[in-house]
CSV table of C-alpha atoms in Angstrom, one decimal:
chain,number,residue,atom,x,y,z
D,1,UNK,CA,-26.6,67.6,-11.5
D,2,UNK,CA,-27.5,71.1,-11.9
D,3,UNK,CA,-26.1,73.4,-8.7
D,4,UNK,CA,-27.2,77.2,-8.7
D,5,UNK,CA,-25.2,78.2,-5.6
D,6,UNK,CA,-22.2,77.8,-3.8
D,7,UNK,CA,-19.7,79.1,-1.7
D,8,UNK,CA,-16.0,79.4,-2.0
D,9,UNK,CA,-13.1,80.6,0.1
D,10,UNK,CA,-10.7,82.5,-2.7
D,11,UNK,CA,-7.4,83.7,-1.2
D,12,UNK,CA,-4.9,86.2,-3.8
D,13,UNK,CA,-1.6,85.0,-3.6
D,14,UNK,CA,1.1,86.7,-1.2
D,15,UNK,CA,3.8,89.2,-2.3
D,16,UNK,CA,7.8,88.4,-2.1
D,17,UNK,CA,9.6,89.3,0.2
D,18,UNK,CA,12.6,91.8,-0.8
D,19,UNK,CA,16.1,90.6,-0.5
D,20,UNK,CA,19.4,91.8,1.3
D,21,UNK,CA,22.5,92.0,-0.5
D,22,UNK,CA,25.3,94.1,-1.3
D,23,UNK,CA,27.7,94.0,-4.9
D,24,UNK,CA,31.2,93.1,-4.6
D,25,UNK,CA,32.4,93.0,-7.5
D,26,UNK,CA,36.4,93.4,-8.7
D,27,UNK,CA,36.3,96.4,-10.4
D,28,UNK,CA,33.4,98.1,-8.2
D,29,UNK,CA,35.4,99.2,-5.4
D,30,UNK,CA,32.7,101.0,-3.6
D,31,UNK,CA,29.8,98.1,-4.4
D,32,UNK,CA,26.3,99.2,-2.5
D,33,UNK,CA,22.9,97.5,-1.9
D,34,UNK,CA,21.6,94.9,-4.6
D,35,UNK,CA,18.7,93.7,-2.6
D,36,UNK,CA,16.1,92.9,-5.8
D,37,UNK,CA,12.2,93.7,-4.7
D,38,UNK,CA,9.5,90.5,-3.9
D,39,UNK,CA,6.8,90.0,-6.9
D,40,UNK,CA,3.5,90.4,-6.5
D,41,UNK,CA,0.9,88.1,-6.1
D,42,UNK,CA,-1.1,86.7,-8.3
D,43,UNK,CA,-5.1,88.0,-8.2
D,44,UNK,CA,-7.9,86.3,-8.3
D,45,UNK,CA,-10.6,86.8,-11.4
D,46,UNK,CA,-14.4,85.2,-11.8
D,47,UNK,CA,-15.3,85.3,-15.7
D,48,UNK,CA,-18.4,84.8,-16.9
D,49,UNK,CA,-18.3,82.0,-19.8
D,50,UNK,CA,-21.4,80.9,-22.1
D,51,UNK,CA,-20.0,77.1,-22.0
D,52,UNK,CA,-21.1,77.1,-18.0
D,53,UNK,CA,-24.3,77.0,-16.7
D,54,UNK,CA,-24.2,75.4,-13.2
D,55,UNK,CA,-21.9,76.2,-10.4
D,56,UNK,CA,-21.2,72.3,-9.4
D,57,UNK,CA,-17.6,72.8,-9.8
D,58,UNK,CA,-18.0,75.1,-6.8
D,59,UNK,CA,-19.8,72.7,-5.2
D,60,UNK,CA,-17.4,70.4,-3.8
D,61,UNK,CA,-14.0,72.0,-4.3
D,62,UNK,CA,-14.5,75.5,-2.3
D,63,UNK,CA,-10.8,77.2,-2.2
D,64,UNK,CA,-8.8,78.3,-4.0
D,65,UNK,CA,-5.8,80.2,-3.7
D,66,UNK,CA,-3.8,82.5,-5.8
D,67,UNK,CA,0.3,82.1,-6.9
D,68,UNK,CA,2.5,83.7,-4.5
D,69,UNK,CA,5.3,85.7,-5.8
D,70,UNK,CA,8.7,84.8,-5.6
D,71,UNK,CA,11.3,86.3,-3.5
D,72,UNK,CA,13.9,89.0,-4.8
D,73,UNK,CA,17.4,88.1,-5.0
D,74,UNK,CA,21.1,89.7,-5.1
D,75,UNK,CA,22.2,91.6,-8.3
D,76,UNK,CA,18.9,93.8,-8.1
D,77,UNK,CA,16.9,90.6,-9.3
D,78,UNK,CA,13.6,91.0,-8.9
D,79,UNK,CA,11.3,88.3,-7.9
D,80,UNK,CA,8.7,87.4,-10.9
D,81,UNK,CA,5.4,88.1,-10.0
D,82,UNK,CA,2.5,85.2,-9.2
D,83,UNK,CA,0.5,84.3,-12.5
D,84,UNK,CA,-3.8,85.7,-12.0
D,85,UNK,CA,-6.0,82.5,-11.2
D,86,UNK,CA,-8.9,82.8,-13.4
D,87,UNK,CA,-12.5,80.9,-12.3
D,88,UNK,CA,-15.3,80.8,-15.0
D,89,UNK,CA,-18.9,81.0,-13.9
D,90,UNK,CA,-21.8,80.5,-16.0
D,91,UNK,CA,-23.2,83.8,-16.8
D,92,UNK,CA,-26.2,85.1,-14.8
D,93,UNK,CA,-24.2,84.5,-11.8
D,94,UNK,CA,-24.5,87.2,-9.0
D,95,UNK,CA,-21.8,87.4,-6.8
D,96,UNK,CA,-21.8,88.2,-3.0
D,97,UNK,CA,-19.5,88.6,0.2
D,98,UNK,CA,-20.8,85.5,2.7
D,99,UNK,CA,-19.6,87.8,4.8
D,100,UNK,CA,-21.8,91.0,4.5
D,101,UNK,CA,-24.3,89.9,2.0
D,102,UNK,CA,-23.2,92.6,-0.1
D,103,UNK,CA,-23.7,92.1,-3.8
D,104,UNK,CA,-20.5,92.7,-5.3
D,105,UNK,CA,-21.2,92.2,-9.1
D,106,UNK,CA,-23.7,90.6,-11.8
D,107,UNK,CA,-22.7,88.7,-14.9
D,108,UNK,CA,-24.8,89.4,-17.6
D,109,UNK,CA,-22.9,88.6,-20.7
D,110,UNK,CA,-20.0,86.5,-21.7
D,111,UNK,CA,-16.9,88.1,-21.1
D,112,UNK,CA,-17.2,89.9,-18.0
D,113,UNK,CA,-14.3,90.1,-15.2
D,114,UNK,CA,-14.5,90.8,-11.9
D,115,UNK,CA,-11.2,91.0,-9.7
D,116,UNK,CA,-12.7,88.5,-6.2
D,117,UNK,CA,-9.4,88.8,-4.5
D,118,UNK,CA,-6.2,90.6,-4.8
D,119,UNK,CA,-2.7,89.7,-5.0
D,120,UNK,CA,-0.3,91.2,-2.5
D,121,UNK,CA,2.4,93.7,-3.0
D,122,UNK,CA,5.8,92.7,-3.2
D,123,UNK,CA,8.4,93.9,-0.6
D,124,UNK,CA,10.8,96.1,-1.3
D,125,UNK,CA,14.6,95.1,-1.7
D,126,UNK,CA,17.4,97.0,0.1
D,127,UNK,CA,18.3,98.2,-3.5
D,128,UNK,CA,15.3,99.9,-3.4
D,129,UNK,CA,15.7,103.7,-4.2
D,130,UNK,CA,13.5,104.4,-1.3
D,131,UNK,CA,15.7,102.9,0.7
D,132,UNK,CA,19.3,104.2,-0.5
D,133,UNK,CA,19.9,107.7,0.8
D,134,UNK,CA,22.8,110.1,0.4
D,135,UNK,CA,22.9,110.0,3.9
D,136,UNK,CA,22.3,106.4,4.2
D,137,UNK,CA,24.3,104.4,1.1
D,138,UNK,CA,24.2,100.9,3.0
D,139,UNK,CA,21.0,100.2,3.8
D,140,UNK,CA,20.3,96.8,5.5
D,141,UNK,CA,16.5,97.2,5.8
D,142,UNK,CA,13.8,95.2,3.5
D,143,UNK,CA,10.0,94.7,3.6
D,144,UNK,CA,8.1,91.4,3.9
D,145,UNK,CA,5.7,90.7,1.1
D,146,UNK,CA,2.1,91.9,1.9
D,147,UNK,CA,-0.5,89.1,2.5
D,148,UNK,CA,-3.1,88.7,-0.5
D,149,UNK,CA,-6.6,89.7,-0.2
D,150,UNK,CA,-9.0,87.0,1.1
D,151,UNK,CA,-12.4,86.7,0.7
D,152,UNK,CA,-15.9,84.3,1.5
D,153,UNK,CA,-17.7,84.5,-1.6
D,154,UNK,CA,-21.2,83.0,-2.2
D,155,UNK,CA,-22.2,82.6,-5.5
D,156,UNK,CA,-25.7,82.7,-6.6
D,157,UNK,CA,-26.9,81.6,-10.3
D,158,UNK,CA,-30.0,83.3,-12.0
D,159,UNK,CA,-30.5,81.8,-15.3
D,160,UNK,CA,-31.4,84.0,-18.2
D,161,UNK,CA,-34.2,83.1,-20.3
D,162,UNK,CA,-36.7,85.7,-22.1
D,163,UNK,CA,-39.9,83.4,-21.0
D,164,UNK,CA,-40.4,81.5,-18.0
D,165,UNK,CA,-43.1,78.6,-17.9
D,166,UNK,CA,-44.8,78.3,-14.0
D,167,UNK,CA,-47.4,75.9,-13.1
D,168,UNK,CA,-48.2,73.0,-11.1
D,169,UNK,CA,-46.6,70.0,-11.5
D,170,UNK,CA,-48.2,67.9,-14.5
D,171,UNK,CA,-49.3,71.0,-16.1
D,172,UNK,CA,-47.6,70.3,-19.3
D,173,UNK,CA,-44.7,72.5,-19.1
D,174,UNK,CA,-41.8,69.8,-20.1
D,175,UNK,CA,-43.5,68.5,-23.0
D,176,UNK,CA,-44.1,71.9,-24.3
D,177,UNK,CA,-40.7,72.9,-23.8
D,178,UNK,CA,-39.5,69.9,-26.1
D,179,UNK,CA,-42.1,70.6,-28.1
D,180,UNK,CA,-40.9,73.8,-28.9
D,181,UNK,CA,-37.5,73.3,-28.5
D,182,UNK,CA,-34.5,70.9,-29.2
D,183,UNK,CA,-34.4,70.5,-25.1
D,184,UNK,CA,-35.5,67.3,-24.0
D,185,UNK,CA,-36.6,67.2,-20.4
D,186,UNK,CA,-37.7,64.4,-18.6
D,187,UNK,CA,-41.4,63.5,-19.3
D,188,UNK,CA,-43.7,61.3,-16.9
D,189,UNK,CA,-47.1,60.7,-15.6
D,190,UNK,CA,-46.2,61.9,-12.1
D,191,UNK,CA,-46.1,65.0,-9.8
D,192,UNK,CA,-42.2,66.6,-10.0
D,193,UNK,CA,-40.7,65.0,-12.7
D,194,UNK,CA,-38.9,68.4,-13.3
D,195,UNK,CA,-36.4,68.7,-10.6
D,196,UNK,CA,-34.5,71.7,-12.5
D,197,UNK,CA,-34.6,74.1,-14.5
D,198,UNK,CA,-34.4,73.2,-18.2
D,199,UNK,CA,-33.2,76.2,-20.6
D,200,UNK,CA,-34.4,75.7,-24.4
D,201,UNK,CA,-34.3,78.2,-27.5
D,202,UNK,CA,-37.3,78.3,-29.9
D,203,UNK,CA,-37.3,79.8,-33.1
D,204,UNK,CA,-40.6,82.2,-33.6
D,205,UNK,CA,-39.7,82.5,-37.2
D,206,UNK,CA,-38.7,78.9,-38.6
D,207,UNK,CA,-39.6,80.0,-42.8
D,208,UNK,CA,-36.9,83.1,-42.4
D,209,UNK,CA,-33.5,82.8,-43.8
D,210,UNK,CA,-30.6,82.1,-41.0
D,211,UNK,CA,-30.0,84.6,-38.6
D,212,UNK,CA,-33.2,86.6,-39.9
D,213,UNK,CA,-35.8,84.9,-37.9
D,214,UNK,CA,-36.9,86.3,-34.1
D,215,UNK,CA,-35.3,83.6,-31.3
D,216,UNK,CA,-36.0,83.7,-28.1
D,217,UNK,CA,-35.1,81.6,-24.5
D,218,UNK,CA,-37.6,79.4,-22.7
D,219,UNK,CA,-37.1,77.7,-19.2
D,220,UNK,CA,-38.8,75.2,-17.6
D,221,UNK,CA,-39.5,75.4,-13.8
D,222,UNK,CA,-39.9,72.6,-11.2
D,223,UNK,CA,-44.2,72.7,-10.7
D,224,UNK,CA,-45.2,75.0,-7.9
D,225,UNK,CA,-48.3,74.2,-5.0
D,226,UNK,CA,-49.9,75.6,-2.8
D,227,UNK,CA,-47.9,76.9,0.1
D,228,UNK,CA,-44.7,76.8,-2.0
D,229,UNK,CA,-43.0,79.7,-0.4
D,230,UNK,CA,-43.4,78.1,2.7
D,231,UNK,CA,-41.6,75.0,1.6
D,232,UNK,CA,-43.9,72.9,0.7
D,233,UNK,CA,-43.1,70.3,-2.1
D,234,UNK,CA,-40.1,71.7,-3.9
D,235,UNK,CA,-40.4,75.1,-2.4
D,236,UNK,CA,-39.6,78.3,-4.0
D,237,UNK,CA,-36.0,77.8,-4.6
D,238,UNK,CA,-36.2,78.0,-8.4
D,239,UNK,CA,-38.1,81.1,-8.7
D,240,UNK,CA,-35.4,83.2,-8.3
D,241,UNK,CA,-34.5,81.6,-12.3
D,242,UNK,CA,-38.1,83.4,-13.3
D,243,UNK,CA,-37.1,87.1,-12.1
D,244,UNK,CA,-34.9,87.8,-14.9
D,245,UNK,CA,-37.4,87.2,-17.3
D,246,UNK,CA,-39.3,89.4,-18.9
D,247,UNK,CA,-42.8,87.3,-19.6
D,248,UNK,CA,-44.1,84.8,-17.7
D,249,UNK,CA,-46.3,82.3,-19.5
D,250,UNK,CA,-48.5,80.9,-16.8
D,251,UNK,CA,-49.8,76.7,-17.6
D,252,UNK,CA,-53.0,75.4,-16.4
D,253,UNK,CA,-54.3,72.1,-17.3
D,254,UNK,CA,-58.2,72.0,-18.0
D,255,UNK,CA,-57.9,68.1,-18.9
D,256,UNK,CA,-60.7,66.1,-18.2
D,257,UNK,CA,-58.2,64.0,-16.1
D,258,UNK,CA,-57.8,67.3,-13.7
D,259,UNK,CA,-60.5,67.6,-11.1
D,260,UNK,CA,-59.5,70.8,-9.7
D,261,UNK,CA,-61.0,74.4,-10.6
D,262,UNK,CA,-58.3,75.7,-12.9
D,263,UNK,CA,-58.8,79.2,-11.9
D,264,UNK,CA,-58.8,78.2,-8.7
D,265,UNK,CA,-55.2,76.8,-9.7
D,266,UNK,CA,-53.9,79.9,-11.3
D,267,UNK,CA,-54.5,82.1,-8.4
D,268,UNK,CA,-52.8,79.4,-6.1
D,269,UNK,CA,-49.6,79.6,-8.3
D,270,UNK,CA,-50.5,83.9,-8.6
D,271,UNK,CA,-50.4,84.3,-4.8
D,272,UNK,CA,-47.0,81.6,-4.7
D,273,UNK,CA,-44.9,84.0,-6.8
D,274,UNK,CA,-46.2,87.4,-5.1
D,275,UNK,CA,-45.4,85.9,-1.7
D,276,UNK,CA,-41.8,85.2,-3.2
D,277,UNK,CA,-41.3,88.8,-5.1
D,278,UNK,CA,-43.6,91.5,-6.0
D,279,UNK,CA,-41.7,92.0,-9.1
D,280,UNK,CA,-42.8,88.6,-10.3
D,281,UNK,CA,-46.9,89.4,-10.0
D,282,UNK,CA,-45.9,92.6,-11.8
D,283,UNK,CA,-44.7,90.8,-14.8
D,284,UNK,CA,-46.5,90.7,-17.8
D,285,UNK,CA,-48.5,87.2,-18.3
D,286,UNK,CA,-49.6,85.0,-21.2
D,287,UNK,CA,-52.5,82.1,-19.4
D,288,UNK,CA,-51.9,79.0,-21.2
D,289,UNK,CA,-54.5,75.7,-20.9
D,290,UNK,CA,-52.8,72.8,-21.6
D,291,UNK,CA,-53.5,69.5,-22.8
D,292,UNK,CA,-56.4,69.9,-25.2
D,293,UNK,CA,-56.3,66.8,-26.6
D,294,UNK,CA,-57.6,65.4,-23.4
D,295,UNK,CA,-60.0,68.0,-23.3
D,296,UNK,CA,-64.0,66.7,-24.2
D,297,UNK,CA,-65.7,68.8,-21.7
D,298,UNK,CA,-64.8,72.4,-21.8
D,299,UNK,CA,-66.7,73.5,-19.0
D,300,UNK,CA,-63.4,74.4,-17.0
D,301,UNK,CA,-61.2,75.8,-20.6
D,302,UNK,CA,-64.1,78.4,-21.0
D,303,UNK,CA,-63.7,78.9,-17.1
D,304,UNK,CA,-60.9,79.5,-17.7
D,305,UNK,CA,-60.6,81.9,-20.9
D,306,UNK,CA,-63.1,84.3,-19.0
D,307,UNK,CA,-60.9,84.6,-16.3
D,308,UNK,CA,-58.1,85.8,-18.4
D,309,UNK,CA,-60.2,88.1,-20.4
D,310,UNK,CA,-61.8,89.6,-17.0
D,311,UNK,CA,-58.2,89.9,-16.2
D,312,UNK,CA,-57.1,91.1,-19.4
D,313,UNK,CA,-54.2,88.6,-19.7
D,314,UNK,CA,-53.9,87.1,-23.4
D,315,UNK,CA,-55.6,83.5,-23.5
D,316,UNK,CA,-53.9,80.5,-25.7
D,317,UNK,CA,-55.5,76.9,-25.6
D,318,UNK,CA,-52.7,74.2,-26.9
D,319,UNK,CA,-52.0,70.9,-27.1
D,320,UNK,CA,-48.3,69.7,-27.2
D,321,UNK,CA,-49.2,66.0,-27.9
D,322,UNK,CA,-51.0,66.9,-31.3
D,323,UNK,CA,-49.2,70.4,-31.8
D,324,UNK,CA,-52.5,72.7,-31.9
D,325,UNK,CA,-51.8,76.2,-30.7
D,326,UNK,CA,-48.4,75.7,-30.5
D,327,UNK,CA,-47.7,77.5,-33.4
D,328,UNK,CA,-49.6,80.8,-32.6
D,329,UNK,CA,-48.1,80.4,-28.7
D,330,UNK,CA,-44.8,81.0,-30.0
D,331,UNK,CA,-45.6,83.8,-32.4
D,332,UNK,CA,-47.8,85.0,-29.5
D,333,UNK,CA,-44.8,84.8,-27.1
D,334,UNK,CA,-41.9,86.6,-29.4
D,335,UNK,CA,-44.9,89.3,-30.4
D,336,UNK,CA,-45.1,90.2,-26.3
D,337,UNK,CA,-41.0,90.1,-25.9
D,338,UNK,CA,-40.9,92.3,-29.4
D,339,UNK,CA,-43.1,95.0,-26.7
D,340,UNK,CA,-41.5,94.9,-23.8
D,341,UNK,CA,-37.9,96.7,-23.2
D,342,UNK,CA,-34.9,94.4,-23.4
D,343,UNK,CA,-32.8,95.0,-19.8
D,344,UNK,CA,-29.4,96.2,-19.9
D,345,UNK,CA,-26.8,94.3,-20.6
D,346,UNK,CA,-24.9,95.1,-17.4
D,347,UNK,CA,-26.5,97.0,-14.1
D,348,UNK,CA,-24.3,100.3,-13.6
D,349,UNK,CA,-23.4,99.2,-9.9
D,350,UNK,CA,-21.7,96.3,-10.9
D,351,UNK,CA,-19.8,97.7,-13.4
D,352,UNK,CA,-19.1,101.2,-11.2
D,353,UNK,CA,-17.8,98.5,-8.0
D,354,UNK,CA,-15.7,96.9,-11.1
D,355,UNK,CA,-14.2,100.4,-12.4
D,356,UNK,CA,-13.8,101.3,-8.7
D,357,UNK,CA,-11.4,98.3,-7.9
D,358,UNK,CA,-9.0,98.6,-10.8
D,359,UNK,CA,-8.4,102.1,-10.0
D,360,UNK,CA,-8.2,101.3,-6.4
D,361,UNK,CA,-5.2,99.2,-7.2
D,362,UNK,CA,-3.7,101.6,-10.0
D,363,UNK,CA,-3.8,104.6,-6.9
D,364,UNK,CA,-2.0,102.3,-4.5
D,365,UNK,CA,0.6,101.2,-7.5
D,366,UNK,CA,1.2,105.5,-7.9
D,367,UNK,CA,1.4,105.8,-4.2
D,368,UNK,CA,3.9,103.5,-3.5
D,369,UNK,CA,6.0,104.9,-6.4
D,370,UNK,CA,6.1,108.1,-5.4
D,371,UNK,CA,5.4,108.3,-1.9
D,372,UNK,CA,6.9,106.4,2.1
D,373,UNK,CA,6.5,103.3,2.5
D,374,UNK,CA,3.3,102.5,4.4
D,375,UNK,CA,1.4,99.6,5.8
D,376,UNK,CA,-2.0,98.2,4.9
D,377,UNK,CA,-3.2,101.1,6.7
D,378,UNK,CA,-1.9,103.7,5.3
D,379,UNK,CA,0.6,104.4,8.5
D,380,UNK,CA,4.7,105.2,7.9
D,381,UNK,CA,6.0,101.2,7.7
D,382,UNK,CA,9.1,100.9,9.8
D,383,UNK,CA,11.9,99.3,7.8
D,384,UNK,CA,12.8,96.2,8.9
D,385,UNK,CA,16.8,95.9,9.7
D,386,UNK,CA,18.5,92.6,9.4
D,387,UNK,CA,22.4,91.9,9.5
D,388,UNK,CA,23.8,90.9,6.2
């Protein structure tokens, strides 16, 4: 079952609170506080993995909280902080607060961490040398763990592929994709037998030694039709797959077994993805007609190949049953990709909101080193007293 968004609940685990004690010990007459400080809690992380790619695991189990720390003890013991929970998402996943709608990052490549939630501080022990004064050698006052950061996060999956294959439904795209490819999609004689997206890599170069030939990434969309992006059949809910690719290659069948005016069809499925994004109709095109096999009268094919050249969009005829054109599609498709400007590998926003947080934390870490003791807010904290 393949799931391209969710939402989740994630909750940083809670700081320790800090202990109240005193040494009495034989041979210290004059003893003082021992209180040991609260650990911190434990944050929570989303990594991007290339071993993901749907977020059903999200799907049904939507919380998930982080390890508390553990409380300080006598003897200046200090509570051990709360070990970092760690979620994996596949990459192309954008994440945002359900809250705001704010995006607040993008994985684009395997590896990437973002910090979702994090952990609370741990309190401070009587021991603690902001507690113990000249002036005040037997302190009884502590501080109560601070709560860890919660958050509603709703994640959203964009897959990433280099091409991405739109048409209506029965226009041939799964077979050409396992044609292609080693994906093998389902395949039937019906409307919306692709109810997914279907990733597959093809090899432009398959005589070049390994690693020396050009590669590329293919997905297969769910057909579009008219008034898609007004929720008609399937809708336009995988689209949002299509706008990280950088060429679109667009399929029209001109069978004999299609009755409908194939450019009549491609501007259908032209005016489906401007009404979804703009950036989609700006993206460079390759027109496709499909199924040539099944092609004796090619009244509608050369309809179809003046269009394109009125248009000035490259023109490929194939057929996936018996293989012709597939070879110069592919070398066709890696030729356009070779021309147009790879993206980067991460958008600087993300990775500024990512730079911003850990130094966020690493201020507040300084702070509370060298400064009062303060609240959430950044207000003078009263100490809390409690008999020993």
């Amino acid at each position: 079952m393949f799931a391209d968004e969710a939402k989740i609940l994630v909750k940083a685990g809670d700081g320790g609170n800090g202990c109240v004690a005193f040494r009495r010990e034989k041979y210290v007459p004059h003893g003082g506080p021992s209180g040991g400080d609260g650990g911190h809690g434990g944050d929570i992380y989303l990594e991007a993995n290339n071993n993901d790619n749907t977020l059903l695991r999200y799907r049904y189990n939507r919380e998930f909280r982080g390890e508390r720390g553990r409380h300080g003890e006598g003897s200046d013991c200090h509570g051990k902080s709360g070990g970092d929970t760690v979620l994996t998402v596949p990459v192309g996943t954008i994440v945002f607060d359900a809250s705001t709608g704010d995006q607040l990052f993008d994985f684009t490549a395997a590896g990437q961490r973002f910090r979702a939630a994090r952990g609370g501080r741990g309190g401070r022990g009587n021991g603690h040398p902001r507690f113990v004064r000249p002036w005040h050698q037997a302190p009884r006052e502590h501080e109560d763990g601070r709560p860890g950061e919660e958050r509603n996060l709703r994640l959203e999956l964009k897959l990433l592929a280099d091409v991405g294959l739109v048409g209506f439904p029965n226009a041939g795209k799964s077979t050409l994709i396992s044609r292609i490819s080693a994906a093998r999609p389902k395949v039937a004689a019906y409307p919306f037998t692709t109810l997914e997206p279907n990733l597959g890599v093809v090899s432009a170069d398959p005589d070049a030694g390994p690693g020396n030939g050009r590669t590329f990434v293919v997905a297969d969309l769910p057909g579009l039709i008219e008034g898609a992006h007004e929720g008609a059949g399937l809708g336009t809910r995988f689209l949002k797959h299509v706008e990280r690719t950088r060429l679109i290659a667009h399929l029209v069948d001109t069978s004999d077994a299609n009755d409908r005016d194939p450019v009549r069809d491609f501007e259908i499925i032209e005016h489906e993805l401007a009404a979804f994004s703009s950036m989609l109709a700006d993206k460079p095109m390759l027109v496709v007609a499909t199924k040539l096999d099944a092609t004796t009268n090619r009244e509608h094919l050369e309809q179809l190949r003046a269009f394109a050249v009125e248009r000035g969009l490259e023109f490929h005829d194939i057929s996936s049953a018996s293989g012709e054109g597939i070879t110069e599609l592919v070398r066709a498709m890696a030729d356009a990709l070779d021309r147009i400007p790879k993206p980067l590998v991460a958008n600087e926003e993300s990775e500024s909101g990512h730079v911003h947080e850990e130094k966020s934390m690493e201020d507040a870490e300084a702070s509370e080193e060298s400064g009062d003791i303060a609240d959430e807010q950044g207000n003078t904290a009263v100490p809390r007293r409690e008999d020993s």
